[in-house]
Tab-separated table of C-alpha atoms in Angstrom:
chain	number	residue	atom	x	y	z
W	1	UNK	CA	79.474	6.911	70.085
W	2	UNK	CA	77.667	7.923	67.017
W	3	UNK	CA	74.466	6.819	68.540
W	4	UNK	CA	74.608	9.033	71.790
W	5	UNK	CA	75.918	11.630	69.406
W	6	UNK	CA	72.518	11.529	67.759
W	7	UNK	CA	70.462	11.164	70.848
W	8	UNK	CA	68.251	12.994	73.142
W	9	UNK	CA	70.669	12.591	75.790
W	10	UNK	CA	73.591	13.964	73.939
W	11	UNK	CA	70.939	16.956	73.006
W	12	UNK	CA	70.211	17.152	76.398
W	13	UNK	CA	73.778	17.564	77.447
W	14	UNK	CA	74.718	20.308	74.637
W	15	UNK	CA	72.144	22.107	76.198
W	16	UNK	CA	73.394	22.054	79.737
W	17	UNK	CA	76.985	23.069	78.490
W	18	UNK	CA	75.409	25.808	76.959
W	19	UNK	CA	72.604	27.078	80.131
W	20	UNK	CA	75.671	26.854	82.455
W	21	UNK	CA	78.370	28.640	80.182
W	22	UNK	CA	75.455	31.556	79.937
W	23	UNK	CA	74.766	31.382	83.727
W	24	UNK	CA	78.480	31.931	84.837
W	25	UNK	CA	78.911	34.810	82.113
W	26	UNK	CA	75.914	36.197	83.531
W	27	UNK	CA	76.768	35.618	86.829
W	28	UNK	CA	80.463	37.355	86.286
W	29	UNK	CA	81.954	33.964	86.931
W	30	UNK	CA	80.324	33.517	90.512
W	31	UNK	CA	78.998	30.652	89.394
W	32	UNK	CA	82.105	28.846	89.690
W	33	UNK	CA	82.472	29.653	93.174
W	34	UNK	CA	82.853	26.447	95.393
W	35	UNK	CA	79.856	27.521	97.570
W	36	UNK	CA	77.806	28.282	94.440
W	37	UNK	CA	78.189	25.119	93.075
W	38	UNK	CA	77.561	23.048	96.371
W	39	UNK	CA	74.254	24.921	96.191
W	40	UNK	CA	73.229	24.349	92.724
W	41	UNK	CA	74.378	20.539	93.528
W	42	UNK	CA	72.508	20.273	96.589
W	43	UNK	CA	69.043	21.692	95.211
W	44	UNK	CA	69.142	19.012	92.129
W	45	UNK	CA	69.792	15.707	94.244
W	46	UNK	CA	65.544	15.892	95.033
W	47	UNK	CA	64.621	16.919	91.747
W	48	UNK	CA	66.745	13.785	90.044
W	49	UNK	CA	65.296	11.329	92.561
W	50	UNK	CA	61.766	12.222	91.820
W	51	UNK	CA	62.091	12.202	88.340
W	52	UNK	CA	63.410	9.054	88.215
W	53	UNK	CA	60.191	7.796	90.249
W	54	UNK	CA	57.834	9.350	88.518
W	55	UNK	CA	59.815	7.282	85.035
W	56	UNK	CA	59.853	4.436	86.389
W	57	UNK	CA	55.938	4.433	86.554
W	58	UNK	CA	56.225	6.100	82.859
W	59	UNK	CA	58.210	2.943	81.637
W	60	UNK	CA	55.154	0.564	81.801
W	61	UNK	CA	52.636	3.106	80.363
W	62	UNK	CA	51.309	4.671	83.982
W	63	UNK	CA	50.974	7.833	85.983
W	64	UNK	CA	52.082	8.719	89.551
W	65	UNK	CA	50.188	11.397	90.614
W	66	UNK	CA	51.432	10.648	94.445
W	67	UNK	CA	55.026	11.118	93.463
W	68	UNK	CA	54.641	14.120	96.000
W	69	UNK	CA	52.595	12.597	98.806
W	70	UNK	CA	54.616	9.669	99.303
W	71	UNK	CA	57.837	11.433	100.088
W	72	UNK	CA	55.951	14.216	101.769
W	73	UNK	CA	54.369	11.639	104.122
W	74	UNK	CA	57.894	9.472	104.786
W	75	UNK	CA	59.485	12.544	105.009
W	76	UNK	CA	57.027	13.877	108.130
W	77	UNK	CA	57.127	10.132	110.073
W	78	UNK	CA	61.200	10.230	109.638
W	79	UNK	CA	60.910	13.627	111.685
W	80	UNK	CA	58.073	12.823	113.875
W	81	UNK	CA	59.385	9.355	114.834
W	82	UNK	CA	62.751	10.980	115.456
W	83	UNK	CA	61.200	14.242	117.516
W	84	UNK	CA	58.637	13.138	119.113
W	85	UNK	CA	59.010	9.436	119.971
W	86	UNK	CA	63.298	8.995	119.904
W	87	UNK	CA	63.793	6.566	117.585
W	88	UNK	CA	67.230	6.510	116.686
W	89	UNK	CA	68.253	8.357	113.616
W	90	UNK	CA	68.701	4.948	111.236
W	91	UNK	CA	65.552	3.662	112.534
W	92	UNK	CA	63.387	6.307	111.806
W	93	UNK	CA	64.711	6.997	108.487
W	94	UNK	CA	64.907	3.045	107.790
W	95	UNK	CA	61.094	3.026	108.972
W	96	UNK	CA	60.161	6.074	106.561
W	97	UNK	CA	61.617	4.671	103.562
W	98	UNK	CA	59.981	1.115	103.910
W	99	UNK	CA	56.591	3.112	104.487
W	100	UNK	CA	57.668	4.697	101.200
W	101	UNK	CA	58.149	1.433	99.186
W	102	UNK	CA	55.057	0.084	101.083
W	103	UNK	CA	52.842	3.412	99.728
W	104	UNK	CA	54.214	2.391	96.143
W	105	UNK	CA	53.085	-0.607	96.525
W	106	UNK	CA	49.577	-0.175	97.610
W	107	UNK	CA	49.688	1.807	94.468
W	108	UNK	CA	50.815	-0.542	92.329
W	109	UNK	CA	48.194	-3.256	93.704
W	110	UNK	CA	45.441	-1.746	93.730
W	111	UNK	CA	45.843	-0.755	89.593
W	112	UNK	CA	45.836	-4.072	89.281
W	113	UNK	CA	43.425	-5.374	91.059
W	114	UNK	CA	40.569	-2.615	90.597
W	115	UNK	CA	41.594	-2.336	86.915
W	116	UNK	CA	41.269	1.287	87.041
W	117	UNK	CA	43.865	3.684	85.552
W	118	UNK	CA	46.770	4.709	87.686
W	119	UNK	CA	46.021	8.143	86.948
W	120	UNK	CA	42.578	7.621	89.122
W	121	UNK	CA	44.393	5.325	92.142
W	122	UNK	CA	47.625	7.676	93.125
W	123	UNK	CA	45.393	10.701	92.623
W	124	UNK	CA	43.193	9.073	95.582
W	125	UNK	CA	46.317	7.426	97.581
W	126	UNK	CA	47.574	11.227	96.553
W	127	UNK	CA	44.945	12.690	98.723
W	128	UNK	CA	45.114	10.009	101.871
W	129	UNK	CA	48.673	10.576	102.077
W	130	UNK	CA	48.534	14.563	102.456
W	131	UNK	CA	45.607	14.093	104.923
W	132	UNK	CA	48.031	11.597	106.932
W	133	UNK	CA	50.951	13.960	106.883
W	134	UNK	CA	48.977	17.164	107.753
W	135	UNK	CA	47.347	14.825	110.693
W	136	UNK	CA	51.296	13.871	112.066
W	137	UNK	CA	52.965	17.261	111.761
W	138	UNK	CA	49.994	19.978	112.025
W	139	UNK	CA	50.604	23.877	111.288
W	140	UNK	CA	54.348	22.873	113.382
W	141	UNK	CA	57.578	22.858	111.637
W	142	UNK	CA	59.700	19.873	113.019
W	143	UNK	CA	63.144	19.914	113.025
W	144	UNK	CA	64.443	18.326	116.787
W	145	UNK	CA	66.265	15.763	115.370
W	146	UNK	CA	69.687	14.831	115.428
W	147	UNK	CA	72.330	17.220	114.177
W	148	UNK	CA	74.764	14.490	113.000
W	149	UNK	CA	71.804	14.156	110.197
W	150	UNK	CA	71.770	17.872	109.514
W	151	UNK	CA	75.552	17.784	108.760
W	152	UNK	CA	74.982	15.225	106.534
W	153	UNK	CA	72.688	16.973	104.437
W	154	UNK	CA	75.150	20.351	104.043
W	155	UNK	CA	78.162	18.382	104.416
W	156	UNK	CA	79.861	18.053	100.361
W	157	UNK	CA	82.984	15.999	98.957
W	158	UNK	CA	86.020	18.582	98.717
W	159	UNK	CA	83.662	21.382	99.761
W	160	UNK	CA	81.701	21.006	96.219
W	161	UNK	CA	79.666	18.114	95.707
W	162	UNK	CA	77.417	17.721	98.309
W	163	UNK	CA	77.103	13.895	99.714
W	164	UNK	CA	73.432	14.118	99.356
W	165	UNK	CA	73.960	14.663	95.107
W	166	UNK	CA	76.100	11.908	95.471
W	167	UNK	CA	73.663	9.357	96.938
W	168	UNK	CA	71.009	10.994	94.290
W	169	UNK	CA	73.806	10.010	91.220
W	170	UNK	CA	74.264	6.167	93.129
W	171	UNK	CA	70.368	5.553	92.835
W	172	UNK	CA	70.365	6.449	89.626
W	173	UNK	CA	72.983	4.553	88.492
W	174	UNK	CA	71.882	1.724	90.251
W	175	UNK	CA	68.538	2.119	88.581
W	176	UNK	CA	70.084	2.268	84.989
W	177	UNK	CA	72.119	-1.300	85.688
W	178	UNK	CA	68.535	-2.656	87.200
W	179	UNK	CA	66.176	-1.326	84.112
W	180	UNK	CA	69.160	-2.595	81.511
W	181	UNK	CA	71.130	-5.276	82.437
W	182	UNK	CA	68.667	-7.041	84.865
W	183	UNK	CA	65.864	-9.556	84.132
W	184	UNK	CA	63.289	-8.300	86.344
W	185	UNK	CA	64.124	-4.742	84.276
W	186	UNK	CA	63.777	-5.830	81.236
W	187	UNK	CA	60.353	-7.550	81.842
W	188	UNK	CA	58.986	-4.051	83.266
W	189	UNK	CA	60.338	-2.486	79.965
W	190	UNK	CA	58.729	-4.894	77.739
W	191	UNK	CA	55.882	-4.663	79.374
W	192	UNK	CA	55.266	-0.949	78.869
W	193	UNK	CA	56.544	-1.394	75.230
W	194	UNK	CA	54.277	-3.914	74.451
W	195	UNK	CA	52.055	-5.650	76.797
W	196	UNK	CA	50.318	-7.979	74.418
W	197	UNK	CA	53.833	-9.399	73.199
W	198	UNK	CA	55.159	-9.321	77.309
W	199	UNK	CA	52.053	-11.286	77.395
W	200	UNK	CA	52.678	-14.056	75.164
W	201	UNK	CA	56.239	-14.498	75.964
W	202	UNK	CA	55.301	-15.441	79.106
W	203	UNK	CA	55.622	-12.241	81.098
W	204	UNK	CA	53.284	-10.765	83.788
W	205	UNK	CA	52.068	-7.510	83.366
W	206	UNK	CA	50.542	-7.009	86.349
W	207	UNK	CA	53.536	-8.177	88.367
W	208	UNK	CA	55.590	-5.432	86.153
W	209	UNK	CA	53.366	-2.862	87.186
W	210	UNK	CA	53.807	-3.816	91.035
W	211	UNK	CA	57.195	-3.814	90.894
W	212	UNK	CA	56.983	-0.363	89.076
W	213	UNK	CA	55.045	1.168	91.881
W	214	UNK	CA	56.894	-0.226	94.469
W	215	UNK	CA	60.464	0.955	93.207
W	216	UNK	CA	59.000	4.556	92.039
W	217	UNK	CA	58.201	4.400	96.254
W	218	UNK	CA	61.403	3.155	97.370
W	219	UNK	CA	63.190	5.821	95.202
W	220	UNK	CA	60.867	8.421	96.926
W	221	UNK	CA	61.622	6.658	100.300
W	222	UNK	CA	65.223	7.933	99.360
W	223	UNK	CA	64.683	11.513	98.413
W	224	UNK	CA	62.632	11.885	101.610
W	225	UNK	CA	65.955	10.628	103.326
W	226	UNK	CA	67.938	13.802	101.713
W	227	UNK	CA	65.215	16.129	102.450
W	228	UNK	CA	64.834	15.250	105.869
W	229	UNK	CA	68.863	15.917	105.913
W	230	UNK	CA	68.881	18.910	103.866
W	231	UNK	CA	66.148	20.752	104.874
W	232	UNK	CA	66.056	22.911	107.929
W	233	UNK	CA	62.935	21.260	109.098
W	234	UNK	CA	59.669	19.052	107.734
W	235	UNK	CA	55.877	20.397	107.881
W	236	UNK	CA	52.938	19.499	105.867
W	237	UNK	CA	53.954	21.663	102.733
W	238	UNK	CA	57.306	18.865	101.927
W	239	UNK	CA	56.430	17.373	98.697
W	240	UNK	CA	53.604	20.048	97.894
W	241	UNK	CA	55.677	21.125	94.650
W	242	UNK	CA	56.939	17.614	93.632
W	243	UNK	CA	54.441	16.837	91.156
W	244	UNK	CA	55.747	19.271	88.143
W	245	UNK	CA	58.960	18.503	88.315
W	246	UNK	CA	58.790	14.809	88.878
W	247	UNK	CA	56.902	14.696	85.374
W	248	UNK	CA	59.036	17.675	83.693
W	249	UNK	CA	62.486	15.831	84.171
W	250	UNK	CA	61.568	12.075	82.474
W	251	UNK	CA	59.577	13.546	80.047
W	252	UNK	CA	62.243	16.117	78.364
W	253	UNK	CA	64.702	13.564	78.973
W	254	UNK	CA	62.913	11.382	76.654
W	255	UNK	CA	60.348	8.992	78.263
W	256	UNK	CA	57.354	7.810	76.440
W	257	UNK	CA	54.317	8.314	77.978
W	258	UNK	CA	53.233	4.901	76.024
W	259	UNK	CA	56.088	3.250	78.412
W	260	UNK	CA	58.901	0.985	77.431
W	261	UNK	CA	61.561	3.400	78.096
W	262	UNK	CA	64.168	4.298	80.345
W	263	UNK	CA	65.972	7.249	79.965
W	264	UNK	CA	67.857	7.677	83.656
W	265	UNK	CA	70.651	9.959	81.978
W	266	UNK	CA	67.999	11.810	79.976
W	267	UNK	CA	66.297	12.383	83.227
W	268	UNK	CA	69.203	13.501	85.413
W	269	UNK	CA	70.242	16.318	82.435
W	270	UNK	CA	67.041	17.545	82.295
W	271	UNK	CA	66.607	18.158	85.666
W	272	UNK	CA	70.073	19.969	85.792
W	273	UNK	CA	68.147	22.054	83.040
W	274	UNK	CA	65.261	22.538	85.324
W	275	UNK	CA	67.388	23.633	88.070
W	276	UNK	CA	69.255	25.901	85.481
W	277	UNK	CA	65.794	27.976	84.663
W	278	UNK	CA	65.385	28.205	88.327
W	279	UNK	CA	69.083	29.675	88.620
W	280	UNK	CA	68.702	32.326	85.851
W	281	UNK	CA	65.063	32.933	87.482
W	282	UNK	CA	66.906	33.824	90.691
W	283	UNK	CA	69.848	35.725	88.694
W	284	UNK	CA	67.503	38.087	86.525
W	285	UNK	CA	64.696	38.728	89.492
W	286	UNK	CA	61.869	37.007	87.695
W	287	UNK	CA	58.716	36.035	89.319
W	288	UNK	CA	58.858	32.489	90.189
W	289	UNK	CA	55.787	31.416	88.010
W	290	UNK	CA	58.235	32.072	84.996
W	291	UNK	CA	59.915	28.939	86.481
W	292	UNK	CA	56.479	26.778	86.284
W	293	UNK	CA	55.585	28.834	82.655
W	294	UNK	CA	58.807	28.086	80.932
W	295	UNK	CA	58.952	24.515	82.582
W	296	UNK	CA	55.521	23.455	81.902
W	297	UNK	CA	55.950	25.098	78.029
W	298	UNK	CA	58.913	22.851	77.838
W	299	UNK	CA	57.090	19.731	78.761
W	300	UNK	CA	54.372	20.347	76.460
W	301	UNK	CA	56.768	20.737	73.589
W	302	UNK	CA	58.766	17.923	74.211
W	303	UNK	CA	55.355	15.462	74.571
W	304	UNK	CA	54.310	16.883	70.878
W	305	UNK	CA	57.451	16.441	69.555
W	306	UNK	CA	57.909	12.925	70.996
W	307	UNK	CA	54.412	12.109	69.669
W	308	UNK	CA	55.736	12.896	66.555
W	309	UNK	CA	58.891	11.225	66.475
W	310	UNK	CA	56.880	8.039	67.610
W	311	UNK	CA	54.668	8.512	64.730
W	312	UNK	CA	57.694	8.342	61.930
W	313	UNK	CA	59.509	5.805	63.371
W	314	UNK	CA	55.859	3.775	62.861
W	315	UNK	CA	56.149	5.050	59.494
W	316	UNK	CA	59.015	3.757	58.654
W	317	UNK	CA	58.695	0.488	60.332
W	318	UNK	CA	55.721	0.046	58.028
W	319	UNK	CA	57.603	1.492	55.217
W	320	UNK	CA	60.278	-1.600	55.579
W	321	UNK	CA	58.586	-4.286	56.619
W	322	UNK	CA	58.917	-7.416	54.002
W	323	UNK	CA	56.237	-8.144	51.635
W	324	UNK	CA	53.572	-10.416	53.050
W	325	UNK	CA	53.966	-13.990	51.294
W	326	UNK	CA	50.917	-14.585	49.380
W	327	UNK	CA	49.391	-18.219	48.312
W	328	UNK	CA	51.922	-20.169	45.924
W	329	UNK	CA	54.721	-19.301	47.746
W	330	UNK	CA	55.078	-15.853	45.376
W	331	UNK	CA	55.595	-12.672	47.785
């Protein structure tokens, strides 16, 4: 308890309380409203879910510039498959989120086997996959597919939580037990902590970086899923504003760009806190680049200041290390 007390999460959280206190006073308590909440709920299930892609690439050390393309593009063949060819509802969206995982996994292969930096690969997969979507949906908005999956995505648990938060709160859960109590999860965090050291004890890199890439695209296989359900129709623009947010969320909830971290609860609290400066935008009639000004301001700030807390802590681990034993057995 006294560690969380003193973390970022825990800081994170404080300021949540205190956004959401100021929102319903500002609101005159309409906040609190069962069909306010549903809403707020409903809009942060996609920002979570990309967030927690985009730091799952952050925990070994790369950058997923696709974050947006990928669900953009398994978003458009759920609808198209479903629309325009009949696929059954579960196929189509089973079919979209393999393509998903598949995506993240071309990703994560070809850093590896080109060498160059995942910044350079998913900002080229990044521009593929928008050509592909634009290609299957066109100017068109679709939106003939089943209704059953449209009630679904505006359907809620006690008329509050919306199902589609729920599933959002399940991945991430899921991905917290995988990252911390699993094997394979503990490799990919060891590996963006310290490759050289994964590298002697016998761990693959490479293979950490895969498996990275490929669950950052499952994940986004997922929040294509809810957007497909919660959304009133898909065209080429799904997944257009991804990018920001995806990197905005992990990174003020505490990831390390240098990898070997996961911060899952840090990530979900700070995209409640995006979702909150969106709110208050909305409640005080601000332009919505305030939103992107305040956001990206935010990430920038919490990059220097984790920059800095990395450097102390390296400070201090020099500070007390042992003395080196010198010849003669004196240290």
């Amino acid at each position: 308890m006294r560690r969380f007390a003193r973390s970022t999460e825990m800081t994170l959280l404080a300021i949540c309380v205190v956004f959401f206190v100021a929102l319903v006073i500002a609101s005159d308590g309409e906040l609190l409203a069962a069909n306010s909440l549903r809403v707020l709920l409903q809009f942060l299930a996609v920002p979570v879910l990309i967030g927690l892609a985009q730091m799952v690439v952050l925990a070994v050390g790369q950058l997923n510039l696709a974050v947006g393309a990928i669900g953009g593009f398994a978003a458009a063949a759920m609808a198209v498959l479903m629309a325009d060819h009949g696929v059954p509802a579960p196929f189509a969206l089973l079919i979209g989120f393999l393509l998903a995982a598949v995506a993240g996994l071309v990703n994560g292969v070809l850093v590896v086997l080109t060498r160059i930096n995942g910044f350079i690969v998913t900002l080229a997969t990044m521009t593929v996959l928008i050509g592909v979507q634009y290609r299957m949906v066109g100017t068109r908005t679709v939106d003939a597919y089943p209704q059953a999956l449209k009630i679904f995505g505006s359907s809620a648990l006690f008329g509050v939580v919306p199902w589609i938060f729920i599933v959002a709160l399940i991945v991430a859960g899921g991905l917290s037990v995988l990252l911390r109590r699993t094997v394979p999860g503990r490799k990919l965090l060891a590996s963006g902590g310290n490759p050289i050291a994964a590298r002697l004890s016998g761990i693959s890199n490479d293979r950490s970086v895969i498996v990275a890439h490929t669950l950052s695209g499952a994940v986004l296989g997922v929040a294509a899923i809810l957007t497909v359900a919660s959304s009133p129709g898909v065209n080429k623009s799904i997944g257009g504003d991804w990018l920001l947010p995806s990197f905005a969320a992990p990174i003020i909830g505490g990831a390390l760009l240098t990898g070997g971290s996961a911060v899952v609860l840090g990530t979900v609290l700070a995209a409640f806190i995006v979702r909150f400066v969106d709110t208050a935008r909305a409640e005080f009639s601000l332009e919505p680049s305030w939103v992107n000004f305040v956001v990206g301001a935010v990430v920038l700030g919490s990059v220097v200041l984790g920059q800095v807390r990395t450097r102390r802590q390296q400070r201090r681990t020099v500070v007390k290390s042992p003395d080196v034993t010198v010849a003669g057995g004196v240290s």
